[in-house]
Amino acid sequence: MKMGCVGSRFMADFCLLLFLLALTPLSEALRFDLQSGQTKCISEDIKLNSMAVGKYSVINPSENQPLPDSHKLTVRVSSPYGSSIHYADHVDSGDFAFTSSEAGDYLACFWTLDHKPPTTITIEFDWRTGVAAKDWTYVAKKGQIDVMELELKKLEDTVKSIHDEMFYLREREEEMQEMNVATNSKMAWLSFLSLVVCLSVAGLQLWHLKTYFERKKLL
């Protein structure tokens, strides 16, 4: 009986571990094409005091030849309120890292100069936030911990990140609800004001018609 309880508890812990691993965010590099003279922006919703790292590079169309000058780009990363976090001009690769001082949508914009004839460049962009932004290799070397301890540390930080994300989403939901209530209140006052204006115009028209008919002695 005791062996069965231990086995059941082990299975429950194992299922919980699988569930947490499934929730662990998997970050993959994004590849997209950008035509010369155009701009493309990518947004990322980042909560307050979260770490974010990014890396970008232009894919060389000819591996055995140097990257042509037409494949240079300009990159700008900005905060939700427009503050510049990273800026690089006429580059083919780069990286950035920051800790968010504002909560909201951060923008990474890429653009190239206009060329004749038009050229299309392929960009590889990797943007990680939260737990995925940590350098776990450095953490393992610094703390001299084994693989199991490292995985447990990852799970601990993942659970904390999920917990913080839930509270962040709850705060955003409350803000949206307050905004909806305020918008509905403004719409109600606007509808009431429109009704008053319409009734006032109708009353003025009736008064004008009445005085006109009385002046013409039609009433």
PDB file of C-alpha atoms in Angstrom:
ATOM      1  CA  MET A   1       0.000   0.000   0.000  1.00  0.00           C
ATOM      2  CA  LYS A   2       2.825   2.371   0.841  1.00  0.00           C
ATOM      3  CA  MET A   3       4.628   1.484  -2.390  1.00  0.00           C
ATOM      4  CA  GLY A   4       1.469   2.360  -4.341  1.00  0.00           C
ATOM      5  CA  CYS A   5       1.222   5.793  -2.686  1.00  0.00           C
ATOM      6  CA  VAL A   6       4.861   6.519  -3.460  1.00  0.00           C
ATOM      7  CA  GLY A   7       4.326   5.474  -7.088  1.00  0.00           C
ATOM      8  CA  SER A   8       1.226   7.651  -7.402  1.00  0.00           C
ATOM      9  CA  ARG A   9       3.053  10.614  -5.938  1.00  0.00           C
ATOM     10  CA  PHE A  10       5.964  10.063  -8.334  1.00  0.00           C
ATOM     11  CA  MET A  11       3.581   9.987 -11.299  1.00  0.00           C
ATOM     12  CA  ALA A  12       1.891  13.182 -10.097  1.00  0.00           C
ATOM     13  CA  ASP A  13       5.263  14.933  -9.754  1.00  0.00           C
ATOM     14  CA  PHE A  14       6.306  13.650 -13.160  1.00  0.00           C
ATOM     15  CA  CYS A  15       3.101  14.930 -14.781  1.00  0.00           C
ATOM     16  CA  LEU A  16       3.606  18.310 -13.079  1.00  0.00           C
ATOM     17  CA  LEU A  17       7.166  18.433 -14.427  1.00  0.00           C
ATOM     18  CA  LEU A  18       5.933  17.688 -17.962  1.00  0.00           C
ATOM     19  CA  PHE A  19       3.276  20.378 -17.602  1.00  0.00           C
ATOM     20  CA  LEU A  20       5.838  22.964 -16.522  1.00  0.00           C
ATOM     21  CA  LEU A  21       8.145  21.975 -19.354  1.00  0.00           C
ATOM     22  CA  ALA A  22       5.266  22.386 -21.799  1.00  0.00           C
ATOM     23  CA  LEU A  23       4.716  25.881 -20.473  1.00  0.00           C
ATOM     24  CA  THR A  24       8.382  26.769 -20.852  1.00  0.00           C
ATOM     25  CA  PRO A  25       8.575  29.301 -23.687  1.00  0.00           C
ATOM     26  CA  LEU A  26      10.446  28.040 -26.734  1.00  0.00           C
ATOM     27  CA  SER A  27      12.159  30.810 -28.596  1.00  0.00           C
ATOM     28  CA  GLU A  28      13.025  30.383 -32.272  1.00  0.00           C
ATOM     29  CA  ALA A  29      14.699  32.831 -34.590  1.00  0.00           C
ATOM     30  CA  LEU A  30      12.397  34.619 -37.014  1.00  0.00           C
ATOM     31  CA  ARG A  31      13.273  34.957 -40.694  1.00  0.00           C
ATOM     32  CA  PHE A  32      11.631  37.481 -42.969  1.00  0.00           C
ATOM     33  CA  ASP A  33      12.259  39.304 -46.244  1.00  0.00           C
ATOM     34  CA  LEU A  34      12.618  43.064 -46.566  1.00  0.00           C
ATOM     35  CA  GLN A  35      12.595  44.911 -49.883  1.00  0.00           C
ATOM     36  CA  SER A  36      14.840  47.933 -50.350  1.00  0.00           C
ATOM     37  CA  GLY A  37      13.213  51.227 -49.459  1.00  0.00           C
ATOM     38  CA  GLN A  38      10.673  49.590 -47.140  1.00  0.00           C
ATOM     39  CA  THR A  39      10.299  49.272 -43.371  1.00  0.00           C
ATOM     40  CA  LYS A  40       9.172  46.346 -41.267  1.00  0.00           C
ATOM     41  CA  CYS A  41       8.497  46.487 -37.508  1.00  0.00           C
ATOM     42  CA  ILE A  42       8.097  43.659 -35.002  1.00  0.00           C
ATOM     43  CA  SER A  43       6.444  44.246 -31.641  1.00  0.00           C
ATOM     44  CA  GLU A  44       6.886  42.394 -28.377  1.00  0.00           C
ATOM     45  CA  ASP A  45       4.702  42.846 -25.304  1.00  0.00           C
ATOM     46  CA  ILE A  46       7.100  43.069 -22.350  1.00  0.00           C
ATOM     47  CA  LYS A  47       6.157  43.597 -18.738  1.00  0.00           C
ATOM     48  CA  LEU A  48       7.929  45.945 -16.351  1.00  0.00           C
ATOM     49  CA  ASN A  49      11.459  45.076 -15.155  1.00  0.00           C
ATOM     50  CA  SER A  50      11.828  42.167 -17.574  1.00  0.00           C
ATOM     51  CA  MET A  51      15.079  41.333 -19.301  1.00  0.00           C
ATOM     52  CA  ALA A  52      15.150  41.268 -23.102  1.00  0.00           C
ATOM     53  CA  VAL A  53      17.913  40.347 -25.537  1.00  0.00           C
ATOM     54  CA  GLY A  54      17.908  40.410 -29.328  1.00  0.00           C
ATOM     55  CA  LYS A  55      20.178  39.417 -32.166  1.00  0.00           C
ATOM     56  CA  TYR A  56      19.776  40.154 -35.857  1.00  0.00           C
ATOM     57  CA  SER A  57      21.774  39.440 -38.995  1.00  0.00           C
ATOM     58  CA  VAL A  58      21.406  39.678 -42.759  1.00  0.00           C
ATOM     59  CA  ILE A  59      21.608  36.365 -44.604  1.00  0.00           C
ATOM     60  CA  ASN A  60      24.308  36.455 -47.248  1.00  0.00           C
ATOM     61  CA  PRO A  61      22.821  35.385 -50.614  1.00  0.00           C
ATOM     62  CA  SER A  62      26.265  34.218 -51.773  1.00  0.00           C
ATOM     63  CA  GLU A  63      28.184  32.360 -49.081  1.00  0.00           C
ATOM     64  CA  ASN A  64      31.502  32.493 -50.933  1.00  0.00           C
ATOM     65  CA  GLN A  65      31.344  36.250 -51.543  1.00  0.00           C
ATOM     66  CA  PRO A  66      31.307  39.273 -49.203  1.00  0.00           C
ATOM     67  CA  LEU A  67      27.945  40.785 -48.343  1.00  0.00           C
ATOM     68  CA  PRO A  68      27.031  43.485 -50.900  1.00  0.00           C
ATOM     69  CA  ASP A  69      26.579  47.063 -49.747  1.00  0.00           C
ATOM     70  CA  SER A  70      22.927  46.969 -50.840  1.00  0.00           C
ATOM     71  CA  HIS A  71      22.268  44.453 -48.049  1.00  0.00           C
ATOM     72  CA  LYS A  72      23.003  46.878 -45.215  1.00  0.00           C
ATOM     73  CA  LEU A  73      20.136  47.946 -42.991  1.00  0.00           C
ATOM     74  CA  THR A  74      19.187  50.348 -40.210  1.00  0.00           C
ATOM     75  CA  VAL A  75      17.728  49.047 -36.951  1.00  0.00           C
ATOM     76  CA  ARG A  76      15.912  50.889 -34.175  1.00  0.00           C
ATOM     77  CA  VAL A  77      14.431  49.429 -31.000  1.00  0.00           C
ATOM     78  CA  SER A  78      12.048  51.706 -29.091  1.00  0.00           C
ATOM     79  CA  SER A  79       9.960  51.576 -25.930  1.00  0.00           C
ATOM     80  CA  PRO A  80       6.150  51.888 -25.759  1.00  0.00           C
ATOM     81  CA  TYR A  81       6.528  55.662 -25.219  1.00  0.00           C
ATOM     82  CA  GLY A  82       8.975  56.111 -28.108  1.00  0.00           C
ATOM     83  CA  SER A  83      12.275  56.191 -26.215  1.00  0.00           C
ATOM     84  CA  SER A  84      15.160  54.829 -28.295  1.00  0.00           C
ATOM     85  CA  ILE A  85      16.794  51.764 -26.746  1.00  0.00           C
ATOM     86  CA  HIS A  86      19.006  50.599 -29.601  1.00  0.00           C
ATOM     87  CA  TYR A  87      19.997  52.198 -32.890  1.00  0.00           C
ATOM     88  CA  ALA A  88      22.381  50.954 -35.574  1.00  0.00           C
ATOM     89  CA  ASP A  89      22.860  52.428 -39.047  1.00  0.00           C
ATOM     90  CA  HIS A  90      24.204  50.708 -42.185  1.00  0.00           C
ATOM     91  CA  VAL A  91      24.968  47.369 -40.522  1.00  0.00           C
ATOM     92  CA  ASP A  92      24.552  43.727 -41.482  1.00  0.00           C
ATOM     93  CA  SER A  93      24.311  42.304 -37.948  1.00  0.00           C
ATOM     94  CA  GLY A  94      24.057  43.345 -34.326  1.00  0.00           C
ATOM     95  CA  ASP A  95      22.557  42.647 -30.935  1.00  0.00           C
ATOM     96  CA  PHE A  96      20.953  44.480 -28.037  1.00  0.00           C
ATOM     97  CA  ALA A  97      19.983  43.865 -24.422  1.00  0.00           C
ATOM     98  CA  PHE A  98      17.953  45.868 -21.941  1.00  0.00           C
ATOM     99  CA  THR A  99      15.763  45.663 -18.858  1.00  0.00           C
ATOM    100  CA  SER A 100      12.339  47.134 -19.514  1.00  0.00           C
ATOM    101  CA  SER A 101      11.551  50.333 -17.629  1.00  0.00           C
ATOM    102  CA  GLU A 102       8.059  50.541 -19.140  1.00  0.00           C
ATOM    103  CA  ALA A 103       5.365  47.925 -19.633  1.00  0.00           C
ATOM    104  CA  GLY A 104       3.813  47.542 -23.065  1.00  0.00           C
ATOM    105  CA  ASP A 105       4.656  46.886 -26.720  1.00  0.00           C
ATOM    106  CA  TYR A 106       8.311  47.370 -27.642  1.00  0.00           C
ATOM    107  CA  LEU A 107       9.106  47.867 -31.338  1.00  0.00           C
ATOM    108  CA  ALA A 108      12.067  46.652 -33.372  1.00  0.00           C
ATOM    109  CA  CYS A 109      12.041  48.344 -36.796  1.00  0.00           C
ATOM    110  CA  PHE A 110      14.220  47.436 -39.780  1.00  0.00           C
ATOM    111  CA  TRP A 111      14.566  49.480 -42.963  1.00  0.00           C
ATOM    112  CA  THR A 112      16.912  49.784 -45.912  1.00  0.00           C
ATOM    113  CA  LEU A 113      17.781  52.481 -48.424  1.00  0.00           C
ATOM    114  CA  ASP A 114      16.052  52.489 -51.788  1.00  0.00           C
ATOM    115  CA  HIS A 115      18.106  50.812 -54.510  1.00  0.00           C
ATOM    116  CA  LYS A 116      17.722  50.614 -58.277  1.00  0.00           C
ATOM    117  CA  PRO A 117      17.015  47.921 -59.244  1.00  0.00           C
ATOM    118  CA  PRO A 118      15.149  46.908 -56.042  1.00  0.00           C
ATOM    119  CA  THR A 119      16.766  44.247 -53.898  1.00  0.00           C
ATOM    120  CA  THR A 120      15.279  41.917 -51.325  1.00  0.00           C
ATOM    121  CA  ILE A 121      17.258  40.952 -48.239  1.00  0.00           C
ATOM    122  CA  THR A 122      16.558  38.152 -45.776  1.00  0.00           C
ATOM    123  CA  ILE A 123      16.897  38.973 -42.088  1.00  0.00           C
ATOM    124  CA  GLU A 124      17.201  36.534 -39.203  1.00  0.00           C
ATOM    125  CA  PHE A 125      15.950  37.999 -35.927  1.00  0.00           C
ATOM    126  CA  ASP A 126      15.952  36.375 -32.490  1.00  0.00           C
ATOM    127  CA  TRP A 127      14.201  38.284 -29.684  1.00  0.00           C
ATOM    128  CA  ARG A 128      13.950  36.714 -26.245  1.00  0.00           C
ATOM    129  CA  THR A 129      12.372  38.006 -23.057  1.00  0.00           C
ATOM    130  CA  GLY A 130      11.981  36.840 -19.485  1.00  0.00           C
ATOM    131  CA  VAL A 131      13.366  33.398 -18.651  1.00  0.00           C
ATOM    132  CA  ALA A 132      14.329  32.728 -22.282  1.00  0.00           C
ATOM    133  CA  ALA A 133      16.606  35.794 -22.222  1.00  0.00           C
ATOM    134  CA  LYS A 134      18.884  34.397 -19.517  1.00  0.00           C
ATOM    135  CA  ASP A 135      22.278  32.984 -20.404  1.00  0.00           C
ATOM    136  CA  TRP A 136      21.896  29.603 -18.692  1.00  0.00           C
ATOM    137  CA  THR A 137      25.365  28.448 -19.758  1.00  0.00           C
ATOM    138  CA  TYR A 138      26.885  31.382 -17.848  1.00  0.00           C
ATOM    139  CA  VAL A 139      24.644  30.636 -14.843  1.00  0.00           C
ATOM    140  CA  ALA A 140      25.797  27.013 -14.794  1.00  0.00           C
ATOM    141  CA  LYS A 141      29.489  27.945 -15.038  1.00  0.00           C
ATOM    142  CA  LYS A 142      29.213  30.691 -12.418  1.00  0.00           C
ATOM    143  CA  GLY A 143      27.353  28.547  -9.892  1.00  0.00           C
ATOM    144  CA  GLN A 144      29.171  25.295 -10.707  1.00  0.00           C
ATOM    145  CA  ILE A 145      25.903  23.357 -10.715  1.00  0.00           C
ATOM    146  CA  ASP A 146      25.094  20.092 -12.470  1.00  0.00           C
ATOM    147  CA  VAL A 147      22.497  19.458 -15.161  1.00  0.00           C
ATOM    148  CA  MET A 148      19.681  18.491 -12.774  1.00  0.00           C
ATOM    149  CA  GLU A 149      20.165  21.591 -10.617  1.00  0.00           C
ATOM    150  CA  LEU A 150      20.258  23.734 -13.747  1.00  0.00           C
ATOM    151  CA  GLU A 151      16.968  22.265 -14.989  1.00  0.00           C
ATOM    152  CA  LEU A 152      15.387  22.845 -11.558  1.00  0.00           C
ATOM    153  CA  LYS A 153      16.643  26.436 -11.638  1.00  0.00           C
ATOM    154  CA  LYS A 154      15.078  26.861 -15.075  1.00  0.00           C
ATOM    155  CA  LEU A 155      11.779  25.447 -13.805  1.00  0.00           C
ATOM    156  CA  GLU A 156      11.869  27.724 -10.760  1.00  0.00           C
ATOM    157  CA  ASP A 157      12.399  30.799 -12.912  1.00  0.00           C
ATOM    158  CA  THR A 158       9.742  29.593 -15.371  1.00  0.00           C
ATOM    159  CA  VAL A 159       7.154  29.198 -12.605  1.00  0.00           C
ATOM    160  CA  LYS A 160       8.044  32.653 -11.265  1.00  0.00           C
ATOM    161  CA  SER A 161       7.764  34.086 -14.772  1.00  0.00           C
ATOM    162  CA  ILE A 162       4.344  32.472 -15.279  1.00  0.00           C
ATOM    163  CA  HIS A 163       3.205  33.772 -11.889  1.00  0.00           C
ATOM    164  CA  ASP A 164       4.343  37.306 -12.732  1.00  0.00           C
ATOM    165  CA  GLU A 165       2.793  37.039 -16.195  1.00  0.00           C
ATOM    166  CA  MET A 166      -0.583  36.082 -14.690  1.00  0.00           C
ATOM    167  CA  PHE A 167      -0.550  39.151 -12.438  1.00  0.00           C
ATOM    168  CA  TYR A 168       0.558  41.304 -15.370  1.00  0.00           C
ATOM    169  CA  LEU A 169      -2.299  40.037 -17.538  1.00  0.00           C
ATOM    170  CA  ARG A 170      -4.712  40.614 -14.669  1.00  0.00           C
ATOM    171  CA  GLU A 171      -3.524  44.220 -14.364  1.00  0.00           C
ATOM    172  CA  ARG A 172      -3.885  44.713 -18.130  1.00  0.00           C
ATOM    173  CA  GLU A 173      -7.383  43.241 -17.968  1.00  0.00           C
ATOM    174  CA  GLU A 174      -8.349  45.639 -15.182  1.00  0.00           C
ATOM    175  CA  GLU A 175      -6.960  48.564 -17.197  1.00  0.00           C
ATOM    176  CA  MET A 176      -8.981  47.483 -20.236  1.00  0.00           C
ATOM    177  CA  GLN A 177     -12.134  47.148 -18.127  1.00  0.00           C
ATOM    178  CA  GLU A 178     -11.628  50.630 -16.689  1.00  0.00           C
ATOM    179  CA  MET A 179     -11.074  51.974 -20.200  1.00  0.00           C
ATOM    180  CA  ASN A 180     -14.267  50.263 -21.421  1.00  0.00           C
ATOM    181  CA  VAL A 181     -16.274  51.707 -18.522  1.00  0.00           C
ATOM    182  CA  ALA A 182     -14.903  55.190 -19.185  1.00  0.00           C
ATOM    183  CA  THR A 183     -15.601  54.865 -22.921  1.00  0.00           C
ATOM    184  CA  ASN A 184     -19.160  53.662 -22.309  1.00  0.00           C
ATOM    185  CA  SER A 185     -19.751  56.545 -19.907  1.00  0.00           C
ATOM    186  CA  LYS A 186     -18.484  59.069 -22.466  1.00  0.00           C
ATOM    187  CA  MET A 187     -20.636  57.502 -25.186  1.00  0.00           C
ATOM    188  CA  ALA A 188     -23.697  57.683 -22.933  1.00  0.00           C
ATOM    189  CA  TRP A 189     -23.106  61.403 -22.269  1.00  0.00           C
ATOM    190  CA  LEU A 190     -22.496  61.996 -25.980  1.00  0.00           C
ATOM    191  CA  SER A 191     -25.755  60.227 -26.868  1.00  0.00           C
ATOM    192  CA  PHE A 192     -27.651  62.271 -24.274  1.00  0.00           C
ATOM    193  CA  LEU A 193     -26.092  65.499 -25.578  1.00  0.00           C
ATOM    194  CA  SER A 194     -26.976  64.540 -29.166  1.00  0.00           C
ATOM    195  CA  LEU A 195     -30.571  63.867 -28.107  1.00  0.00           C
ATOM    196  CA  VAL A 196     -30.788  67.253 -26.366  1.00  0.00           C
ATOM    197  CA  VAL A 197     -29.408  69.009 -29.451  1.00  0.00           C
ATOM    198  CA  CYS A 198     -31.867  67.199 -31.748  1.00  0.00           C
ATOM    199  CA  LEU A 199     -34.834  68.061 -29.495  1.00  0.00           C
ATOM    200  CA  SER A 200     -33.657  71.676 -29.278  1.00  0.00           C
ATOM    201  CA  VAL A 201     -33.381  71.947 -33.064  1.00  0.00           C
ATOM    202  CA  ALA A 202     -36.809  70.372 -33.481  1.00  0.00           C
ATOM    203  CA  GLY A 203     -38.314  72.810 -30.940  1.00  0.00           C
ATOM    204  CA  LEU A 204     -36.711  75.795 -32.708  1.00  0.00           C
ATOM    205  CA  GLN A 205     -38.088  74.609 -36.039  1.00  0.00           C
ATOM    206  CA  LEU A 206     -41.618  74.298 -34.599  1.00  0.00           C
ATOM    207  CA  TRP A 207     -41.344  77.754 -33.007  1.00  0.00           C
ATOM    208  CA  HIS A 208     -40.103  79.237 -36.286  1.00  0.00           C
ATOM    209  CA  LEU A 209     -42.962  77.625 -38.270  1.00  0.00           C
ATOM    210  CA  LYS A 210     -45.539  78.772 -35.706  1.00  0.00           C
ATOM    211  CA  THR A 211     -44.336  82.391 -35.757  1.00  0.00           C
ATOM    212  CA  TYR A 212     -44.188  82.298 -39.575  1.00  0.00           C
ATOM    213  CA  PHE A 213     -47.788  81.083 -39.888  1.00  0.00           C
ATOM    214  CA  GLU A 214     -49.014  83.588 -37.264  1.00  0.00           C
ATOM    215  CA  ARG A 215     -47.274  86.409 -39.137  1.00  0.00           C
ATOM    216  CA  LYS A 216     -48.929  85.305 -42.369  1.00  0.00           C
ATOM    217  CA  LYS A 217     -52.230  84.970 -40.432  1.00  0.00           C
ATOM    218  CA  LEU A 218     -52.545  81.350 -41.437  1.00  0.00           C
ATOM    219  CA  LEU A 219     -53.220  80.295 -37.868  1.00  0.00           C
TER     220      LEU A 219
END
